[in-house]
Structures are given as structure tokens and as C-alpha cells.
CSV table of C-alpha atoms in Angstrom, one decimal:
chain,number,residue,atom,x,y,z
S,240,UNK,CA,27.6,-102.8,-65.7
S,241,UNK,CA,23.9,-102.9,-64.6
S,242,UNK,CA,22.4,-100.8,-62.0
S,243,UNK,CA,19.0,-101.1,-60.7
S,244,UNK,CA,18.1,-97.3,-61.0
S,245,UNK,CA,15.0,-97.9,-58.6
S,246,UNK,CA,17.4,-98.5,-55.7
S,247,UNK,CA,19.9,-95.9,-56.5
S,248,UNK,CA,17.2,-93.0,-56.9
S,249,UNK,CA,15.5,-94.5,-53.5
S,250,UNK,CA,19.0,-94.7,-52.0
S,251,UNK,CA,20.0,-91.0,-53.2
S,252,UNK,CA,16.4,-89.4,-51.7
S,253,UNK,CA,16.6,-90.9,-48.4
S,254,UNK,CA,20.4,-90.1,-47.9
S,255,UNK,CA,19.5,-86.1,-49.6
S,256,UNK,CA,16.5,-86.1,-46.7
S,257,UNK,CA,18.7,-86.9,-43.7
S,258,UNK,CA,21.0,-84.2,-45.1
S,259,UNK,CA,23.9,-86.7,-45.7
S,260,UNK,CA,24.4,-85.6,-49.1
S,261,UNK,CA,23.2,-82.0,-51.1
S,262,UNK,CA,20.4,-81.7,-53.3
S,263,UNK,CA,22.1,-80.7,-56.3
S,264,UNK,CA,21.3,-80.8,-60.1
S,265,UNK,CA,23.5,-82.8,-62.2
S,266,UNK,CA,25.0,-80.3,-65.2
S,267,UNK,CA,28.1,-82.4,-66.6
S,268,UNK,CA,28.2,-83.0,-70.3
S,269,UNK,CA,29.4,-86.7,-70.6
S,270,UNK,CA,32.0,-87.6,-72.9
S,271,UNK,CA,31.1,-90.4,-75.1
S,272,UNK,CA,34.2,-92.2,-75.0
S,273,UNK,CA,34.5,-96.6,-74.6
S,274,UNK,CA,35.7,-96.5,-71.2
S,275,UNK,CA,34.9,-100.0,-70.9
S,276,UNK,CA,36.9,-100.8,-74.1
S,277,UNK,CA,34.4,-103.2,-75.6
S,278,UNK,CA,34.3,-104.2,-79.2
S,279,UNK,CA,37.2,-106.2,-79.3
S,280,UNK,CA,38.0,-109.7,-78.8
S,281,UNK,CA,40.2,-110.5,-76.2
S,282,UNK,CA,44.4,-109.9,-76.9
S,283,UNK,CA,43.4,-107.3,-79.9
S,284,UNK,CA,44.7,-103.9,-79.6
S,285,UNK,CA,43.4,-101.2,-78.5
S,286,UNK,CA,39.4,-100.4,-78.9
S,287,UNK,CA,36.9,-99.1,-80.7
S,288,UNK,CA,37.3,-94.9,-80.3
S,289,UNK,CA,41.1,-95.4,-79.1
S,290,UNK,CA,44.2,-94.9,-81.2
S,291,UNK,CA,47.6,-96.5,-80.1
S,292,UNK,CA,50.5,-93.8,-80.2
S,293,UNK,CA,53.1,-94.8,-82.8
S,294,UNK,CA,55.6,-94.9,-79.8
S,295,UNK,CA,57.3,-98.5,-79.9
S,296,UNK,CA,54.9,-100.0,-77.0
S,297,UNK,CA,51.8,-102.0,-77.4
S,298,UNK,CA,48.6,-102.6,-76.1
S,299,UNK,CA,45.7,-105.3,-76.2
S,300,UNK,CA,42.4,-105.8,-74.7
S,301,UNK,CA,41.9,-107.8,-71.3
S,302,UNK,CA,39.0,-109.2,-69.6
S,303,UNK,CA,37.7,-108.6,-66.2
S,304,UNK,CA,35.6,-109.9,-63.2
S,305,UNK,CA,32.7,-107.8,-65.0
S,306,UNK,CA,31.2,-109.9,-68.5
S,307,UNK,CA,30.8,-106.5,-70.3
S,308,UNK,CA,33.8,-104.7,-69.1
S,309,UNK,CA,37.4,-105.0,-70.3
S,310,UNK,CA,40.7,-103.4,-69.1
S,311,UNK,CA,43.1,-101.8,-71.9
S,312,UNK,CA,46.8,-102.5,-70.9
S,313,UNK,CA,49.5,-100.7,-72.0
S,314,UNK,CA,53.1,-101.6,-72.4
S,315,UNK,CA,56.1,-99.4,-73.0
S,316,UNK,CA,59.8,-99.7,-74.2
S,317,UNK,CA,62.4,-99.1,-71.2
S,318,UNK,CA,63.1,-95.4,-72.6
S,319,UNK,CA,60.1,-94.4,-73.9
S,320,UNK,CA,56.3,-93.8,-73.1
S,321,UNK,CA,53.2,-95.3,-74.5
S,322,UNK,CA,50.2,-93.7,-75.3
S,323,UNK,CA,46.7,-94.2,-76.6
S,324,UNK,CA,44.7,-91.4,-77.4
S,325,UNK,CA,40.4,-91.5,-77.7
S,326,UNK,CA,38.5,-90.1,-81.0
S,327,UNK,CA,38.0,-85.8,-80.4
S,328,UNK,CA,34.6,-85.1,-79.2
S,329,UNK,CA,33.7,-80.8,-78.9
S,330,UNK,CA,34.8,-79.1,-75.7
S,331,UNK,CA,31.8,-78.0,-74.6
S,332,UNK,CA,33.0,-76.5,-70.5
S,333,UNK,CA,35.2,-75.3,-68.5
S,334,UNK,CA,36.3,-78.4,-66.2
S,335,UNK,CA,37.1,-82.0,-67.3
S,336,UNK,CA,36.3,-84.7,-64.4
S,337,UNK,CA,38.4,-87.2,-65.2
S,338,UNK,CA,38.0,-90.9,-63.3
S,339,UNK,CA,39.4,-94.5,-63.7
S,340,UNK,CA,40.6,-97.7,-62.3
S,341,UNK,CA,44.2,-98.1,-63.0
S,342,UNK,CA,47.0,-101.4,-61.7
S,343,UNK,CA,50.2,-102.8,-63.2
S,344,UNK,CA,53.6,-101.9,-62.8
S,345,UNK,CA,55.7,-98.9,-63.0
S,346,UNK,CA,54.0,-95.8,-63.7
S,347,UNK,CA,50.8,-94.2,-65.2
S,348,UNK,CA,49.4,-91.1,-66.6
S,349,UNK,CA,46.3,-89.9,-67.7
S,350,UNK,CA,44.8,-86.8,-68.8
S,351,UNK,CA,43.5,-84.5,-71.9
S,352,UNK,CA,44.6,-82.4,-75.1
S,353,UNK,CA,42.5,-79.7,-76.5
S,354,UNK,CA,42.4,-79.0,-80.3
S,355,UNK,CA,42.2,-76.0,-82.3
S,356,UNK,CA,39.4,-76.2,-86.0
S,357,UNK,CA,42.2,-78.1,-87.6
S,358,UNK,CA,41.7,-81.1,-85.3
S,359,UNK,CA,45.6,-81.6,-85.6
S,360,UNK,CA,47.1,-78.7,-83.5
S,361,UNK,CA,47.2,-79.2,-79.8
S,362,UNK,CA,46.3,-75.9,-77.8
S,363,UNK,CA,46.4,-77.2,-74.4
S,364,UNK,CA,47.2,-81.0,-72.3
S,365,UNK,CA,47.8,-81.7,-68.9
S,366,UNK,CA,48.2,-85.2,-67.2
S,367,UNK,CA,48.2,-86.6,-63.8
S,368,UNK,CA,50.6,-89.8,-62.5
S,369,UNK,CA,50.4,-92.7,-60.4
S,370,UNK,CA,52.2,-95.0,-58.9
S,371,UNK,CA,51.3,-98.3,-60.2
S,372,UNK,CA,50.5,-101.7,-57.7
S,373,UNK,CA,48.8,-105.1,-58.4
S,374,UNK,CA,45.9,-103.9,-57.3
S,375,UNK,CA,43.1,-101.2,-58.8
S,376,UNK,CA,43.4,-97.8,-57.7
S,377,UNK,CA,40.3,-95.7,-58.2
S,378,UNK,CA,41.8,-92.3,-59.4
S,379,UNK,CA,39.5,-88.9,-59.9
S,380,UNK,CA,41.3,-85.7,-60.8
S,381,UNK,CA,39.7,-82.5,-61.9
S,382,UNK,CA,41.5,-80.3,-65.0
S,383,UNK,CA,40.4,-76.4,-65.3
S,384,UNK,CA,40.3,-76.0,-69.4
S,385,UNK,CA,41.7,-72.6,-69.3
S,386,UNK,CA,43.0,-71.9,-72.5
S,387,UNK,CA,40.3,-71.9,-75.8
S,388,UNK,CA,39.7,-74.6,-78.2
S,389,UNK,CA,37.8,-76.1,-79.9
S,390,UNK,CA,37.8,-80.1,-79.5
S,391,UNK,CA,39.0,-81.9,-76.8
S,392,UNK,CA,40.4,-86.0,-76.4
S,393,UNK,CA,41.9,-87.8,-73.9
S,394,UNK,CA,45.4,-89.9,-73.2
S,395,UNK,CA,46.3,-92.6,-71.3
S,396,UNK,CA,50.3,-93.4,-70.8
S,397,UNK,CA,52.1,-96.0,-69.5
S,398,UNK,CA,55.6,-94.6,-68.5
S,399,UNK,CA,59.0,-95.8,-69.8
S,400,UNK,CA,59.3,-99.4,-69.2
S,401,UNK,CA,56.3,-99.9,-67.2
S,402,UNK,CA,53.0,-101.9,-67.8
S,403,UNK,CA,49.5,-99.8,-66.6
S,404,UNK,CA,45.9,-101.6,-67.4
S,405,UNK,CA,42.9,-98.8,-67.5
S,406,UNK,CA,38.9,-99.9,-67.1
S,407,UNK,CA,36.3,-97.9,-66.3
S,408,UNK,CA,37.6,-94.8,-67.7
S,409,UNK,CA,34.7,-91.8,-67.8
S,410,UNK,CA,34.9,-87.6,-68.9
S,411,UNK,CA,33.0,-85.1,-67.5
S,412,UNK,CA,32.4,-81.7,-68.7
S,413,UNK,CA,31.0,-78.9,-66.7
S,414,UNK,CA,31.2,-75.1,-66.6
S,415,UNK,CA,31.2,-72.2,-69.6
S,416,UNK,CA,33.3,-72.5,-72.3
S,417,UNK,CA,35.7,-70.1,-71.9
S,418,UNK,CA,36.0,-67.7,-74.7
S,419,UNK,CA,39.0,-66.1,-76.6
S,420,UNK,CA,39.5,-62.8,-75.7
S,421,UNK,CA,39.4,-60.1,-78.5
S,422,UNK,CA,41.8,-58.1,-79.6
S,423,UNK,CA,42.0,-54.3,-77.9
S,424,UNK,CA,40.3,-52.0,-80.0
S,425,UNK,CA,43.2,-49.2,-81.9
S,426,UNK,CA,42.8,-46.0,-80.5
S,427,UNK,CA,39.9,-43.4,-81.4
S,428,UNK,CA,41.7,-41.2,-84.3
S,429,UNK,CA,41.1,-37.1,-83.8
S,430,UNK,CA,39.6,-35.6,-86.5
S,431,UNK,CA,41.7,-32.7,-88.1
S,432,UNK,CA,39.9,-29.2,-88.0
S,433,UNK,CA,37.2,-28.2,-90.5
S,434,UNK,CA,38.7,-25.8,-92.8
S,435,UNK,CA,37.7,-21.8,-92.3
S,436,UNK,CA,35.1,-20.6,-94.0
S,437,UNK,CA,36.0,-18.1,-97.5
S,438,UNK,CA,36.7,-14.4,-96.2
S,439,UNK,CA,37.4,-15.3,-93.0
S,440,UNK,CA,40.8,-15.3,-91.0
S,441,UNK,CA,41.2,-18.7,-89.5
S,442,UNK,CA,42.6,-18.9,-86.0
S,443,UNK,CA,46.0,-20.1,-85.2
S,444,UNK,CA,46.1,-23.9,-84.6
S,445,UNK,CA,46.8,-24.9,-80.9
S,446,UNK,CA,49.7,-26.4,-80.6
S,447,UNK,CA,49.2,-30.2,-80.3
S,448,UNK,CA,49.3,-31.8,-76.8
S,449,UNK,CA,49.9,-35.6,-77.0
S,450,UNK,CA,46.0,-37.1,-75.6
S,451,UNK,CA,46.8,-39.2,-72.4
S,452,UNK,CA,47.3,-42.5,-73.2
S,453,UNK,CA,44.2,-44.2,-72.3
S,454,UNK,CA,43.8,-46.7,-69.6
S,455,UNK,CA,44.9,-50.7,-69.9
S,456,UNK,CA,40.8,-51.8,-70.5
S,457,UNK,CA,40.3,-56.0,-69.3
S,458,UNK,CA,40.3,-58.1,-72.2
S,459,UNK,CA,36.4,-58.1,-73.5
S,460,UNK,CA,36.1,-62.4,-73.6
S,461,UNK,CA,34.3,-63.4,-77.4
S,462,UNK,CA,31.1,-64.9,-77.2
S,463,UNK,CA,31.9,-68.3,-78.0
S,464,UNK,CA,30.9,-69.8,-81.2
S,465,UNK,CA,28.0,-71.2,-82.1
S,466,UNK,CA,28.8,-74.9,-82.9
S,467,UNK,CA,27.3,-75.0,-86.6
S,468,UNK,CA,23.2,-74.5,-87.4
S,469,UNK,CA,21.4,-77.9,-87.8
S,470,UNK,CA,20.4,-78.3,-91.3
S,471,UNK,CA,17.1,-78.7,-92.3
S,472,UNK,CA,16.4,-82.4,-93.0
S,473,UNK,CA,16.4,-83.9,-96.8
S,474,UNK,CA,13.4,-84.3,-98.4
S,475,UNK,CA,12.6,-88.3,-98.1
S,476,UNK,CA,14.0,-88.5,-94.5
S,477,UNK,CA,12.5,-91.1,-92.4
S,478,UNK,CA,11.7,-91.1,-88.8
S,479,UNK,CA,13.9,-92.7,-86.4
S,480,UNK,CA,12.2,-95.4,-84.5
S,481,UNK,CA,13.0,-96.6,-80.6
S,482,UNK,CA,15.4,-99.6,-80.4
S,483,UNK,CA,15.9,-100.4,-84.3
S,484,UNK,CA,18.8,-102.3,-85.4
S,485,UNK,CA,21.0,-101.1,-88.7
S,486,UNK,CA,22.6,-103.7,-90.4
S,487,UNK,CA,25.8,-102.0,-91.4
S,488,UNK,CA,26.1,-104.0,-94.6
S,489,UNK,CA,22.3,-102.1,-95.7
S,490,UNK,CA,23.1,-98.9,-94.6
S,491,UNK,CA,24.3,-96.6,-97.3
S,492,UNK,CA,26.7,-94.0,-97.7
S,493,UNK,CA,24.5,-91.2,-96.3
S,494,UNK,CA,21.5,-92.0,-94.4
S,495,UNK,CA,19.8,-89.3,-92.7
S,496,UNK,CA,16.7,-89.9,-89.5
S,497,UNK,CA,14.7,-87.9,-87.7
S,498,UNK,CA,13.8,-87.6,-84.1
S,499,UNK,CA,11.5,-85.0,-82.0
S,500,UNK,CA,11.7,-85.8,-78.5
S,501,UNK,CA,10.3,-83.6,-75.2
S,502,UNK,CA,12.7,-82.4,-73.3
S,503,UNK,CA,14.4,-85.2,-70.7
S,504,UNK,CA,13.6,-87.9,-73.0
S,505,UNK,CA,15.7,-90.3,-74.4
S,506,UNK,CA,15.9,-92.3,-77.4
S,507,UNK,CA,17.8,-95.9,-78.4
S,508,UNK,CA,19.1,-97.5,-81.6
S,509,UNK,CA,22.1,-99.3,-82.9
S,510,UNK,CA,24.4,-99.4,-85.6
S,511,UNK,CA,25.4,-102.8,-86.9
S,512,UNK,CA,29.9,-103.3,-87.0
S,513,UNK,CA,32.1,-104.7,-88.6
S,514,UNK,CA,35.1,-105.5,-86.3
S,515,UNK,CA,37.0,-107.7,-88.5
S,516,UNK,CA,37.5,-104.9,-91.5
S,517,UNK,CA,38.4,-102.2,-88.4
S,518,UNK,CA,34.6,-100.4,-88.8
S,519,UNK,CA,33.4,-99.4,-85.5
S,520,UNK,CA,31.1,-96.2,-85.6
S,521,UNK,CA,32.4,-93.0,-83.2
S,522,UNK,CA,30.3,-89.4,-82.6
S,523,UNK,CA,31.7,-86.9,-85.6
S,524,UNK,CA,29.8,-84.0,-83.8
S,525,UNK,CA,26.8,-82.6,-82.3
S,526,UNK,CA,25.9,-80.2,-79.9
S,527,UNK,CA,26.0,-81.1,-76.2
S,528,UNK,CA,23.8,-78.6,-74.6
S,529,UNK,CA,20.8,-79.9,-76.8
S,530,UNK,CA,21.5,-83.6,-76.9
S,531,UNK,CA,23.0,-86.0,-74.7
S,532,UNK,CA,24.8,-88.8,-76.5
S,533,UNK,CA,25.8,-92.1,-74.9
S,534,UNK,CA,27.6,-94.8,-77.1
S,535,UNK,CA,29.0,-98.2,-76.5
S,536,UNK,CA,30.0,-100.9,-78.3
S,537,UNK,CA,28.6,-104.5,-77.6
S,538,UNK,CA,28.2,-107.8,-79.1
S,539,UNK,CA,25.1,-110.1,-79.4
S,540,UNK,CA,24.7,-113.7,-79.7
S,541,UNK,CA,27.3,-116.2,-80.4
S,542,UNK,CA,29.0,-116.4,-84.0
S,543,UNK,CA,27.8,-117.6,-86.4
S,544,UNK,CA,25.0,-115.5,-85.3
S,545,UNK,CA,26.8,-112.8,-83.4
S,546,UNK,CA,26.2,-109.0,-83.9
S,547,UNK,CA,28.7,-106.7,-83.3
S,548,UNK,CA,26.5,-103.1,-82.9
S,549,UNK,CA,27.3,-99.7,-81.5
S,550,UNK,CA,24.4,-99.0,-79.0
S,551,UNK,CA,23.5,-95.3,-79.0
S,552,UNK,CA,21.1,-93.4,-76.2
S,553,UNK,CA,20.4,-89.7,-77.6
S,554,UNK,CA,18.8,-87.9,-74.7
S,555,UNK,CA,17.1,-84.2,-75.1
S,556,UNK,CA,18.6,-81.6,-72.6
S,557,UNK,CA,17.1,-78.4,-73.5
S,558,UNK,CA,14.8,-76.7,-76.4
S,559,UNK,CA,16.8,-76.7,-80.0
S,560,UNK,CA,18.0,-78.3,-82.8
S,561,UNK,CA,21.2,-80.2,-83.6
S,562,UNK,CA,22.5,-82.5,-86.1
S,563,UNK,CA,24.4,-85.5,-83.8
S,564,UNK,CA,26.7,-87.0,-87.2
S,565,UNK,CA,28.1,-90.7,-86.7
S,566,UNK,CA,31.0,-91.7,-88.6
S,567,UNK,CA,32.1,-95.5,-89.7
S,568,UNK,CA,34.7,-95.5,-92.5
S,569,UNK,CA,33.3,-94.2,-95.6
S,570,UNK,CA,29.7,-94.2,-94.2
S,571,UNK,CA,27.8,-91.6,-92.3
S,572,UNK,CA,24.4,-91.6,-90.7
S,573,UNK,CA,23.1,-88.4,-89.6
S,574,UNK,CA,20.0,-87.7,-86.9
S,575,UNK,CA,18.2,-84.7,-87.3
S,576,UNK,CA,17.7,-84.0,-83.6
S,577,UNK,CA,14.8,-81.9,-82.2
S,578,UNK,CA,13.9,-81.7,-78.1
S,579,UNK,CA,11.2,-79.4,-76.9
């Protein structure tokens, strides 16, 4: 969907001057999940980033009034749900913003599931439902992410015997990360009395009183940890230039680039497909409060000539160094990411 940013910032200063809306700064972490479910033809199920739920149902790809959007629609069994699930991306706040467009018939859910370091043991979910019509509903729900984990993915449902189609499906993260508490600290032990000196006549121990149990102390929240240190860059590794193109079929099994960007910056490339074999390339990790990542899958051309591509926007947020790690079957290309 094109916007002409011009207008919008325009629009947004002259509406922040006549007070109509506040002045604020924008501090959500965007999920980089394919809300618009592109990279796949037409009828194919699901999309690049989604996997569909082993639960009976099925799903395929729809188009809409938009040429670069598509709708996902989901269809269950009478008794049973159906569920697709997006690739696990780091929880990085406190608060998921959660909006889509979502029609059909029936009813609908949506919502997350947080992941412990396994990336296979669900800590947390919660969903919200609709009630499904013809026509798009424009939901927005906001989920508090109480509980600590590590990784974080969301689920769309279609409820027993009912038919939902999702578009425009975007995550927001904002807030701290909220830490897990440590564990209360045993007890300070008493030391026993020094023995008495030779020659002289010790004293007669007190009789023990039991030490007041010491007050209930609030839970001391962990600092939370530090997603891993960006390794220092191979010798040999090449710098990452604006708007390139990688041909999948010449990338090799571990490339690594380089970038160095001033902070608010931004940076574009994109990483050649191959939809017919299932490779589509999804963020393996990074860390959000250094880099921005944006990435969405797109086609170019007309076949024979087409290009399938993942197009990738890595934008610096604040002073450090990350490793943002892209992952694409047996392949893996990794961008040494510095903003200052």
C-alpha cells in the first residue's frame, strides 16, 4: 500500500498545531510479520512467515481491491478450530497492539503466544473474538505481556465451522520487558560463638531466642537479559550496499555483510526466493532496540522473468551493535549492524 509520506507528515503537523491530536514520539517496536500475506500465488496456502495448525481445516491466499495486498482465509471443520500461527520474532515490551481487517462467517479469533529459550514451550497466550459479517471489520485490541518470555508469535483462528479472511494484520510492541523475579534470598545464618580463650572460664551460653521471622521483602524483578553480543565480523566481510538484489541461487550457505548507519537512517536490500521449492527468507533474530527491521515479500516482473524477493528495510534506532540473522532453508545471511 503506497502512502505519500509528504502529505501525511504535512497532514499530522497541521492537525498536532490546532491541538487536534498530541505531539507524541512514536516508541513501538514493529513486528516483522507478512500481514499482507504476499508471496504466494493466488489459492496457495498459507504465506510466507505463516504456518497452518495441523487442525483438519485449511487455508489459501485471496486477492483483494489492493494489487499488493492479499487476504488469508481460514476454514475450519464443524467441531474443531483452525489456526495459523506467524514465525517467533523476540519479545522485546510489555504491550502487544494488535490490529486487522477481518470478514466471513462464523467466528474469529486473534491474538499471541509467548515462548520460553526452547522456542517450543508456550509461557503465555491470549486471544480476542469477533463476530464475523460479509463485510471488513477493522479490529485493534491491546494485550499487557505480563508474564516473562522470551519470544513471542501470533495466531489467527477461525472457530468451529466457520470461515474468517484476515488482511492487513500488523504487531506492535511497546513498554519494558518485564523481568522474572528472583528468587528470595535464604535467611542470614548466625554465627556460633568464638570459643573462650585457654585459662579462662567461658560464660554460660544464653539461652537461644528464635530471631523474628523477617518481613515478606517485594520480589527484586531480574534485569532482563541481554539478547546475545554481536559478534565481531569475519575477516573478508563485505559491505552491504543500498538497494542490491541477491539472487538466491548465488548466495551461499553463510554470507555475512556489513552496515554502519547514523542513527534514524535506514537501509534497503533484497533477498532473491524461491516459492516453488517452499524458500521464503524470515528474521532468525536481532535486537530491536538497535535496529528496526521491516520485511515483505514481493514479486517483480512477469514469469519467465519474474523475481520472487524478500524486500528488507533495516533502520538504526539507537547507538550499538547487533547481528539481524535471516534464515531461508539451509541458508543464512547475516548483517553485522552498527548505528551511531
Amino acid at each position: 500500500m503506497k502512502i505519500n509520506l509528504l502529505k501525511v507528515s504535512l497532514a499530522a503537523a497541521m492537525l498536532t498545531a490546532l491541538g487536534t491530536v498530541p505531539a507524541v514520539a512514536d516508541n513501538d517496536i514493529d513486528l516483522p510479520i507478512n500481514g499482507d500475506f504476499r508471496g504466494s500465488p493466488s489459492g496457495y496456502s498459507p504465506a510466507p512467515g505463516w504456518t497452518l495448525t495441523a487442525d483438519g481445516g485449511g487455508a489459501r491466499i485471496l486477492p483483494t481491491t489492493d494489487r499488493d495486498d492479499f487476504c488469508l482465509e481460514l476454514r475450519s471443520v464443524p467441531n474443531r478450530e483452525q489456526s495459523v500461527v506467524s514465525d517467533l520474532y523476540q519479545l522485546s515490551g510489555s504491550t502487544l497492539k494488535l490490529e486487522l481487517k477481518v470478514s466471513g462467517a462464523g467466528t474469529a479469533m486473534a491474538g499471541y503466544e509467548t515462548l520460553d529459550d526452547t522456542r517450543t514451550r508456550v509461557i503465555s497466550a491470549n486471544r480476542q473474538a469477533v463476530q464475523l459479517s460479509a463485510y471488513d471489520q477493522k479490529c485493534k485490541w491491546y494485550f499487557p505481556l505480563n508474564v516473562p518470555a522470551r519470544y513471542i508469535r501470533i495466531r489467527l483462528t477461525a472457530g468451529p465451522g466457520s470461515t474468517a479472511r484476515f488482511r492487513d494484520v500488523d504487531a506492535d510492541l511497546s513498554g519494558p520487558v518485564i523481568a522474572a523475579a528472583q528468587p528470595a534470598a535464604a535467611p542470614g545464618m548466625i554465627a556460633a560463638p568464638a570459643p573462650a580463650a585457654s585459662g579462662t572460664i567461658a560464660a554460660p551460653a544464653p539461652a537461644p531466642v528464635a530471631a523474628p521471622a523477617p518481613a515478606a521483602q517485594p520480589a527484586v524483578a531480574a534485569p532482563a537479559p541481554a539478547p546475545a553480543p554481536a559478534a565481531a565480523p569475519p575477516p573478508g566481510t563485505r559491505l552491504l550496499q543500498n538497494d542490491r538484489y541477491f539472487s538466491y541461487s548465488f548466495l551461499g550457505q553463510d554470507e555475512h555483510y556489513e552496515t554502519i548507519l547514523p542513527v534514524g537512517s535506514d537501509i534497503d536490500f533484497d533477498l532473491g526466493e524461491v516459492p516453488s521449492s517452499g524458500y521464503y527468507w524470515k528474521v532468525f533474530s536481532y535486537d530491536p532496540s538497535i535496529c528496526r527491521v521491516k520485511l515483505e515479500h514481493d514479486q517483480d516482473g512477469v514469469w519467465p522473468l519474474r523475481r520472487d524477493k524478500a524486500e528488507i528495510e533495516l533502520k538504526a534506532l539507537r547507538p550499538g551493535r547487533t547481528d539481524v540473522i535471516f534464515t531461508c532453508g539451509s541458508k543464512r545471511f547475516t548483517v553485522h549492524f552498527t548505528a551511531q
